[in-house]
Amino acid sequence: DAGVIQSPRHEVTEMGQEVTLRCKPISGHNSLFWYRQTMMRGLELLIYFNNNVPIDDSGMPEDRFSAKMPNASFSTLKIQPSEPRDSAVYFCASSGEGGAVGYTFGSGTRLTVV
Amino acid sequence: KQEVTQIPAALSVPEGENLVLNCSFTDSAIYNLQWFRQDPGKGLTSLLLIQSSQREQTSGRLNASLDKSSGRSTLYIAASQPGDSATYLCAVTGWGGGYQKVTFGTGTKLQVIP
């Protein structure tokens, strides 16, 4: 298995633009997580999907953020409009069997909003 | 609410030394505990996963122990090498509201000096 695949690896965009981050979880994993990591706040859970259904989105900072999981093999995190304070590394992780097999993280997307 | 603490926040040791990293959690009703390492600018790499029914797990020079009753886990690194320099995070999985909840510690930044 290729692991959790995220794209793009790096994204630089201007303030106000729409940004879409993509994630392909490990095949067979039924839980998917989006995290944001910054120096100041560490690793923050944004949203958690189970069987493609959003279970916990309490970490989504505001309405500018939205996430979808249209099928078991693909998820997106969208920021519209983007702001400089959204600059961070965004990670996607997946797990199977209710977390019994642990979590596998993607390599992350480094987002810079200028 | 589960709280996960890692002490110390940073550690610097000479090459070859054996060392212990600590992870404490407040709610002992956990499902499993996972140790990760993160290299600068990189994603999280899983090191060891300990299920709640297990006491320890070993992989090469790494040994992780779990004491649920005291809310503690330790990661033991034998004969440390400069390549072990990274940030080490522990993640505790529990259940809340009918679904898995993952709580990360803030990490211990390890530097192994040649």
PDB file of C-alpha atoms in Angstrom:
ATOM      1  CA  ASP A   1       0.000   0.000   0.000  1.00  0.00           C
ATOM      2  CA  ALA A   2       1.271   3.488  -0.850  1.00  0.00           C
ATOM      3  CA  GLY A   3       0.099   4.872   2.478  1.00  0.00           C
ATOM      4  CA  VAL A   4      -1.984   7.993   2.923  1.00  0.00           C
ATOM      5  CA  ILE A   5      -1.486  10.255  -0.071  1.00  0.00           C
ATOM      6  CA  GLN A   6      -1.898  13.992   0.164  1.00  0.00           C
ATOM      7  CA  SER A   7      -1.712  16.622  -2.538  1.00  0.00           C
ATOM      8  CA  PRO A   8      -0.335  19.097  -3.148  1.00  0.00           C
ATOM      9  CA  ARG A   9       2.807  18.918  -0.988  1.00  0.00           C
ATOM     10  CA  HIS A  10       3.173  22.666  -1.003  1.00  0.00           C
ATOM     11  CA  GLU A  11       0.681  25.406  -1.765  1.00  0.00           C
ATOM     12  CA  VAL A  12       1.308  29.113  -1.883  1.00  0.00           C
ATOM     13  CA  THR A  13      -1.707  31.288  -2.491  1.00  0.00           C
ATOM     14  CA  GLU A  14      -2.814  34.853  -2.121  1.00  0.00           C
ATOM     15  CA  MET A  15      -5.167  35.960   0.598  1.00  0.00           C
ATOM     16  CA  GLY A  16      -8.789  35.633  -0.477  1.00  0.00           C
ATOM     17  CA  GLN A  17      -8.196  32.741  -2.861  1.00  0.00           C
ATOM     18  CA  GLU A  18      -9.821  29.344  -2.529  1.00  0.00           C
ATOM     19  CA  VAL A  19      -7.569  26.467  -1.515  1.00  0.00           C
ATOM     20  CA  THR A  20      -8.385  22.779  -1.853  1.00  0.00           C
ATOM     21  CA  LEU A  21      -6.331  20.087  -0.162  1.00  0.00           C
ATOM     22  CA  ARG A  22      -6.746  16.455  -1.134  1.00  0.00           C
ATOM     23  CA  CYS A  23      -6.305  13.148   0.634  1.00  0.00           C
ATOM     24  CA  LYS A  24      -6.473   9.513  -0.362  1.00  0.00           C
ATOM     25  CA  PRO A  25      -6.639   7.237   2.704  1.00  0.00           C
ATOM     26  CA  ILE A  26      -5.270   3.733   2.939  1.00  0.00           C
ATOM     27  CA  SER A  27      -7.548   1.267   1.216  1.00  0.00           C
ATOM     28  CA  GLY A  28      -9.776  -0.473   3.742  1.00  0.00           C
ATOM     29  CA  HIS A  29      -9.431   2.213   6.396  1.00  0.00           C
ATOM     30  CA  ASN A  30     -12.861   3.547   7.321  1.00  0.00           C
ATOM     31  CA  SER A  31     -11.830   6.541   9.444  1.00  0.00           C
ATOM     32  CA  LEU A  32     -10.214   9.703   8.109  1.00  0.00           C
ATOM     33  CA  PHE A  33      -8.887  12.664  10.019  1.00  0.00           C
ATOM     34  CA  TRP A  34      -7.765  16.149   9.006  1.00  0.00           C
ATOM     35  CA  TYR A  35      -5.245  17.861  11.282  1.00  0.00           C
ATOM     36  CA  ARG A  36      -3.567  21.241  11.238  1.00  0.00           C
ATOM     37  CA  GLN A  37      -0.135  21.775  12.759  1.00  0.00           C
ATOM     38  CA  THR A  38       1.468  25.089  13.686  1.00  0.00           C
ATOM     39  CA  MET A  39       4.339  25.997  15.952  1.00  0.00           C
ATOM     40  CA  MET A  40       2.035  27.926  18.251  1.00  0.00           C
ATOM     41  CA  ARG A  41      -0.825  25.458  18.583  1.00  0.00           C
ATOM     42  CA  GLY A  42       0.746  22.106  17.803  1.00  0.00           C
ATOM     43  CA  LEU A  43      -1.395  19.396  16.217  1.00  0.00           C
ATOM     44  CA  GLU A  44      -5.113  20.231  16.091  1.00  0.00           C
ATOM     45  CA  LEU A  45      -7.877  17.904  14.932  1.00  0.00           C
ATOM     46  CA  LEU A  46     -10.091  19.694  12.431  1.00  0.00           C
ATOM     47  CA  ILE A  47     -12.580  17.006  11.407  1.00  0.00           C
ATOM     48  CA  TYR A  48     -13.067  13.263  11.625  1.00  0.00           C
ATOM     49  CA  PHE A  49     -14.986  11.069   9.177  1.00  0.00           C
ATOM     50  CA  ASN A  50     -16.171   7.544   9.825  1.00  0.00           C
ATOM     51  CA  ASN A  51     -17.477   5.547   6.866  1.00  0.00           C
ATOM     52  CA  ASN A  52     -17.482   8.782   4.829  1.00  0.00           C
ATOM     53  CA  VAL A  53     -19.752  10.549   7.333  1.00  0.00           C
ATOM     54  CA  PRO A  54     -18.471  13.563   9.304  1.00  0.00           C
ATOM     55  CA  ILE A  55     -18.563  12.567  12.961  1.00  0.00           C
ATOM     56  CA  ASP A  56     -16.783  15.405  14.716  1.00  0.00           C
ATOM     57  CA  ASP A  57     -16.178  18.763  13.059  1.00  0.00           C
ATOM     58  CA  SER A  58     -15.854  20.749  16.262  1.00  0.00           C
ATOM     59  CA  GLY A  59     -12.256  21.559  15.386  1.00  0.00           C
ATOM     60  CA  MET A  60     -13.082  23.318  12.138  1.00  0.00           C
ATOM     61  CA  PRO A  61     -12.095  26.902  12.937  1.00  0.00           C
ATOM     62  CA  GLU A  62     -14.853  28.740  11.096  1.00  0.00           C
ATOM     63  CA  ASP A  63     -17.204  28.676   8.156  1.00  0.00           C
ATOM     64  CA  ARG A  64     -14.389  29.377   5.748  1.00  0.00           C
ATOM     65  CA  PHE A  65     -13.315  25.761   6.255  1.00  0.00           C
ATOM     66  CA  SER A  66     -15.242  22.850   4.791  1.00  0.00           C
ATOM     67  CA  ALA A  67     -14.452  19.176   4.283  1.00  0.00           C
ATOM     68  CA  LYS A  68     -16.025  16.454   2.216  1.00  0.00           C
ATOM     69  CA  MET A  69     -15.582  12.749   1.772  1.00  0.00           C
ATOM     70  CA  PRO A  70     -17.620  11.733  -1.290  1.00  0.00           C
ATOM     71  CA  ASN A  71     -16.349   8.154  -1.182  1.00  0.00           C
ATOM     72  CA  ALA A  72     -14.127   5.860   0.839  1.00  0.00           C
ATOM     73  CA  SER A  73     -11.012   6.701  -1.157  1.00  0.00           C
ATOM     74  CA  PHE A  74     -11.044  10.486  -1.333  1.00  0.00           C
ATOM     75  CA  SER A  75     -11.467  13.525   0.876  1.00  0.00           C
ATOM     76  CA  THR A  76     -11.009  17.246   0.424  1.00  0.00           C
ATOM     77  CA  LEU A  77     -10.449  20.138   2.796  1.00  0.00           C
ATOM     78  CA  LYS A  78     -11.372  23.501   1.347  1.00  0.00           C
ATOM     79  CA  ILE A  79     -10.616  26.978   2.640  1.00  0.00           C
ATOM     80  CA  GLN A  80     -12.539  29.834   1.060  1.00  0.00           C
ATOM     81  CA  PRO A  81     -11.502  32.595   1.335  1.00  0.00           C
ATOM     82  CA  SER A  82      -8.027  31.891   2.629  1.00  0.00           C
ATOM     83  CA  GLU A  83      -6.284  34.165   5.131  1.00  0.00           C
ATOM     84  CA  PRO A  84      -2.620  34.467   6.191  1.00  0.00           C
ATOM     85  CA  ARG A  85      -3.436  32.939   9.589  1.00  0.00           C
ATOM     86  CA  ASP A  86      -4.431  29.738   7.795  1.00  0.00           C
ATOM     87  CA  SER A  87      -0.772  29.160   6.954  1.00  0.00           C
ATOM     88  CA  ALA A  88       0.157  25.812   8.475  1.00  0.00           C
ATOM     89  CA  VAL A  89       0.881  22.205   7.633  1.00  0.00           C
ATOM     90  CA  TYR A  90      -2.289  20.223   7.064  1.00  0.00           C
ATOM     91  CA  PHE A  91      -2.151  16.481   7.655  1.00  0.00           C
ATOM     92  CA  CYS A  92      -4.560  13.760   6.698  1.00  0.00           C
ATOM     93  CA  ALA A  93      -4.567  10.477   8.614  1.00  0.00           C
ATOM     94  CA  SER A  94      -6.569   7.281   8.327  1.00  0.00           C
ATOM     95  CA  SER A  95      -7.271   4.308  10.540  1.00  0.00           C
ATOM     96  CA  GLY A  96      -9.195   1.076  10.376  1.00  0.00           C
ATOM     97  CA  GLU A  97     -11.092  -1.166  12.756  1.00  0.00           C
ATOM     98  CA  GLY A  98     -12.089   1.708  15.025  1.00  0.00           C
ATOM     99  CA  GLY A  99      -8.499   2.727  15.578  1.00  0.00           C
ATOM    100  CA  ALA A 100      -7.364  -0.731  16.603  1.00  0.00           C
ATOM    101  CA  VAL A 101      -4.643  -0.744  13.962  1.00  0.00           C
ATOM    102  CA  GLY A 102      -3.413   2.714  14.837  1.00  0.00           C
ATOM    103  CA  TYR A 103      -3.187   5.776  12.638  1.00  0.00           C
ATOM    104  CA  THR A 104      -1.234   6.386   9.467  1.00  0.00           C
ATOM    105  CA  PHE A 105      -0.419   9.942   8.491  1.00  0.00           C
ATOM    106  CA  GLY A 106       0.169  11.442   5.095  1.00  0.00           C
ATOM    107  CA  SER A 107       3.181  13.612   4.374  1.00  0.00           C
ATOM    108  CA  GLY A 108       1.165  16.774   4.778  1.00  0.00           C
ATOM    109  CA  THR A 109       0.444  19.878   2.718  1.00  0.00           C
ATOM    110  CA  ARG A 110       2.386  22.986   3.664  1.00  0.00           C
ATOM    111  CA  LEU A 111       0.065  25.925   3.013  1.00  0.00           C
ATOM    112  CA  THR A 112       1.340  29.471   2.844  1.00  0.00           C
ATOM    113  CA  VAL A 113      -1.166  32.274   2.404  1.00  0.00           C
ATOM    114  CA  VAL A 114       0.435  35.610   1.513  1.00  0.00           C
TER     115      VAL A 114
ATOM    116  CA  LYS B   1     -11.750  15.256  28.721  1.00  0.00           C
ATOM    117  CA  GLN B   2      -8.544  13.341  28.044  1.00  0.00           C
ATOM    118  CA  GLU B   3      -5.343  15.311  28.554  1.00  0.00           C
ATOM    119  CA  VAL B   4      -1.979  14.008  27.393  1.00  0.00           C
ATOM    120  CA  THR B   5       1.267  15.439  28.721  1.00  0.00           C
ATOM    121  CA  GLN B   6       4.787  14.783  27.566  1.00  0.00           C
ATOM    122  CA  ILE B   7       7.711  15.711  29.739  1.00  0.00           C
ATOM    123  CA  PRO B   8      10.309  16.949  29.084  1.00  0.00           C
ATOM    124  CA  ALA B   9       9.447  19.204  26.162  1.00  0.00           C
ATOM    125  CA  ALA B  10      13.037  18.978  24.958  1.00  0.00           C
ATOM    126  CA  LEU B  11      15.926  16.662  25.662  1.00  0.00           C
ATOM    127  CA  SER B  12      19.546  16.686  24.569  1.00  0.00           C
ATOM    128  CA  VAL B  13      21.759  13.633  25.103  1.00  0.00           C
ATOM    129  CA  PRO B  14      25.153  12.418  23.897  1.00  0.00           C
ATOM    130  CA  GLU B  15      25.252   9.651  21.331  1.00  0.00           C
ATOM    131  CA  GLY B  16      25.125   6.148  22.779  1.00  0.00           C
ATOM    132  CA  GLU B  17      23.098   7.040  25.822  1.00  0.00           C
ATOM    133  CA  ASN B  18      19.935   5.131  26.729  1.00  0.00           C
ATOM    134  CA  LEU B  19      16.974   7.408  27.289  1.00  0.00           C
ATOM    135  CA  VAL B  20      13.334   7.420  28.333  1.00  0.00           C
ATOM    136  CA  LEU B  21      10.562   9.639  27.058  1.00  0.00           C
ATOM    137  CA  ASN B  22       7.418  10.009  29.122  1.00  0.00           C
ATOM    138  CA  CYS B  23       3.752  10.295  28.250  1.00  0.00           C
ATOM    139  CA  SER B  24       1.022  10.803  30.861  1.00  0.00           C
ATOM    140  CA  PHE B  25      -2.732  10.724  30.327  1.00  0.00           C
ATOM    141  CA  THR B  26      -5.577  11.597  32.660  1.00  0.00           C
ATOM    142  CA  ASP B  27      -8.278   9.112  31.605  1.00  0.00           C
ATOM    143  CA  SER B  28      -7.193   5.493  31.928  1.00  0.00           C
ATOM    144  CA  ALA B  29     -10.129   4.183  29.860  1.00  0.00           C
ATOM    145  CA  ILE B  30      -8.095   4.055  26.689  1.00  0.00           C
ATOM    146  CA  TYR B  31      -8.301   1.836  23.636  1.00  0.00           C
ATOM    147  CA  ASN B  32      -4.656   2.045  22.645  1.00  0.00           C
ATOM    148  CA  LEU B  33      -1.608   4.296  22.700  1.00  0.00           C
ATOM    149  CA  GLN B  34       0.649   5.041  19.761  1.00  0.00           C
ATOM    150  CA  TRP B  35       4.110   6.588  19.604  1.00  0.00           C
ATOM    151  CA  PHE B  36       5.144   8.659  16.587  1.00  0.00           C
ATOM    152  CA  ARG B  37       8.260  10.481  15.512  1.00  0.00           C
ATOM    153  CA  GLN B  38       8.251  13.615  13.420  1.00  0.00           C
ATOM    154  CA  ASP B  39      11.295  14.920  11.637  1.00  0.00           C
ATOM    155  CA  PRO B  40      11.480  18.658  10.875  1.00  0.00           C
ATOM    156  CA  GLY B  41       9.246  19.539   7.953  1.00  0.00           C
ATOM    157  CA  LYS B  42       7.967  15.987   7.663  1.00  0.00           C
ATOM    158  CA  GLY B  43       4.896  14.007   8.593  1.00  0.00           C
ATOM    159  CA  LEU B  44       4.321  11.701  11.539  1.00  0.00           C
ATOM    160  CA  THR B  45       5.816   8.228  11.354  1.00  0.00           C
ATOM    161  CA  SER B  46       4.330   5.529  13.530  1.00  0.00           C
ATOM    162  CA  LEU B  47       6.835   3.807  15.811  1.00  0.00           C
ATOM    163  CA  LEU B  48       4.876   1.553  18.131  1.00  0.00           C
ATOM    164  CA  LEU B  49       1.238   0.808  18.896  1.00  0.00           C
ATOM    165  CA  ILE B  50       0.245  -0.625  22.269  1.00  0.00           C
ATOM    166  CA  GLN B  51      -3.260  -1.976  22.735  1.00  0.00           C
ATOM    167  CA  SER B  52      -4.937  -1.422  26.103  1.00  0.00           C
ATOM    168  CA  SER B  53      -4.545  -5.109  26.944  1.00  0.00           C
ATOM    169  CA  GLN B  54      -0.782  -5.032  26.355  1.00  0.00           C
ATOM    170  CA  ARG B  55       2.008  -3.958  28.670  1.00  0.00           C
ATOM    171  CA  GLU B  56       4.729  -3.256  26.134  1.00  0.00           C
ATOM    172  CA  GLN B  57       5.817  -3.377  22.534  1.00  0.00           C
ATOM    173  CA  THR B  58       9.314  -3.582  21.085  1.00  0.00           C
ATOM    174  CA  SER B  59      10.804  -2.670  17.748  1.00  0.00           C
ATOM    175  CA  GLY B  60      14.553  -2.757  17.348  1.00  0.00           C
ATOM    176  CA  ARG B  61      16.111  -0.317  19.806  1.00  0.00           C
ATOM    177  CA  LEU B  62      12.702   0.992  20.844  1.00  0.00           C
ATOM    178  CA  ASN B  63      10.563  -0.301  23.667  1.00  0.00           C
ATOM    179  CA  ALA B  64       7.278   1.230  24.699  1.00  0.00           C
ATOM    180  CA  SER B  65       5.495   0.349  27.912  1.00  0.00           C
ATOM    181  CA  LEU B  66       1.981   1.066  29.062  1.00  0.00           C
ATOM    182  CA  ASP B  67       0.629   1.302  32.605  1.00  0.00           C
ATOM    183  CA  LYS B  68      -3.033   2.176  32.303  1.00  0.00           C
ATOM    184  CA  SER B  69      -3.705   2.261  36.029  1.00  0.00           C
ATOM    185  CA  SER B  70      -1.177   5.024  36.543  1.00  0.00           C
ATOM    186  CA  GLY B  71      -1.910   6.729  33.231  1.00  0.00           C
ATOM    187  CA  ARG B  72       1.633   6.454  31.924  1.00  0.00           C
ATOM    188  CA  SER B  73       3.580   5.259  28.944  1.00  0.00           C
ATOM    189  CA  THR B  74       7.294   5.377  28.379  1.00  0.00           C
ATOM    190  CA  LEU B  75       9.337   5.119  25.213  1.00  0.00           C
ATOM    191  CA  TYR B  76      12.764   3.678  25.839  1.00  0.00           C
ATOM    192  CA  ILE B  77      15.459   4.263  23.228  1.00  0.00           C
ATOM    193  CA  ALA B  78      18.580   2.169  23.607  1.00  0.00           C
ATOM    194  CA  ALA B  79      22.003   3.276  22.411  1.00  0.00           C
ATOM    195  CA  SER B  80      20.764   6.547  20.956  1.00  0.00           C
ATOM    196  CA  GLN B  81      22.085   7.724  17.585  1.00  0.00           C
ATOM    197  CA  PRO B  82      22.116  11.155  15.912  1.00  0.00           C
ATOM    198  CA  GLY B  83      19.503   9.802  13.499  1.00  0.00           C
ATOM    199  CA  ASP B  84      17.106   9.475  16.429  1.00  0.00           C
ATOM    200  CA  SER B  85      16.948  13.275  16.655  1.00  0.00           C
ATOM    201  CA  ALA B  86      13.310  14.214  16.071  1.00  0.00           C
ATOM    202  CA  THR B  87      10.149  15.158  17.927  1.00  0.00           C
ATOM    203  CA  TYR B  88       8.387  12.230  19.558  1.00  0.00           C
ATOM    204  CA  LEU B  89       4.626  12.339  20.099  1.00  0.00           C
ATOM    205  CA  CYS B  90       2.305   9.984  21.876  1.00  0.00           C
ATOM    206  CA  ALA B  91      -1.337   9.643  20.904  1.00  0.00           C
ATOM    207  CA  VAL B  92      -4.017   8.148  23.114  1.00  0.00           C
ATOM    208  CA  THR B  93      -7.180   6.688  21.617  1.00  0.00           C
ATOM    209  CA  GLY B  94     -10.315   6.428  23.682  1.00  0.00           C
ATOM    210  CA  TRP B  95     -14.018   6.310  23.008  1.00  0.00           C
ATOM    211  CA  GLY B  96     -16.462   9.152  23.428  1.00  0.00           C
ATOM    212  CA  GLY B  97     -19.950   9.640  22.084  1.00  0.00           C
ATOM    213  CA  GLY B  98     -19.809   6.285  20.343  1.00  0.00           C
ATOM    214  CA  TYR B  99     -16.724   6.952  18.277  1.00  0.00           C
ATOM    215  CA  GLN B 100     -12.974   6.969  18.666  1.00  0.00           C
ATOM    216  CA  LYS B 101     -11.273  10.060  20.023  1.00  0.00           C
ATOM    217  CA  VAL B 102      -7.567  10.631  19.611  1.00  0.00           C
ATOM    218  CA  THR B 103      -5.616  12.966  21.856  1.00  0.00           C
ATOM    219  CA  PHE B 104      -2.026  13.897  21.071  1.00  0.00           C
ATOM    220  CA  GLY B 105       0.632  15.017  23.492  1.00  0.00           C
ATOM    221  CA  THR B 106       2.631  18.141  22.704  1.00  0.00           C
ATOM    222  CA  GLY B 107       5.757  16.120  22.025  1.00  0.00           C
ATOM    223  CA  THR B 108       9.336  15.799  23.235  1.00  0.00           C
ATOM    224  CA  LYS B 109      12.009  17.249  20.977  1.00  0.00           C
ATOM    225  CA  LEU B 110      15.046  14.983  21.152  1.00  0.00           C
ATOM    226  CA  GLN B 111      18.527  15.934  20.075  1.00  0.00           C
ATOM    227  CA  VAL B 112      21.263  13.290  20.066  1.00  0.00           C
ATOM    228  CA  ILE B 113      24.691  14.885  19.938  1.00  0.00           C
ATOM    229  CA  PRO B 114      27.438  13.025  18.049  1.00  0.00           C
TER     230      PRO B 114
END
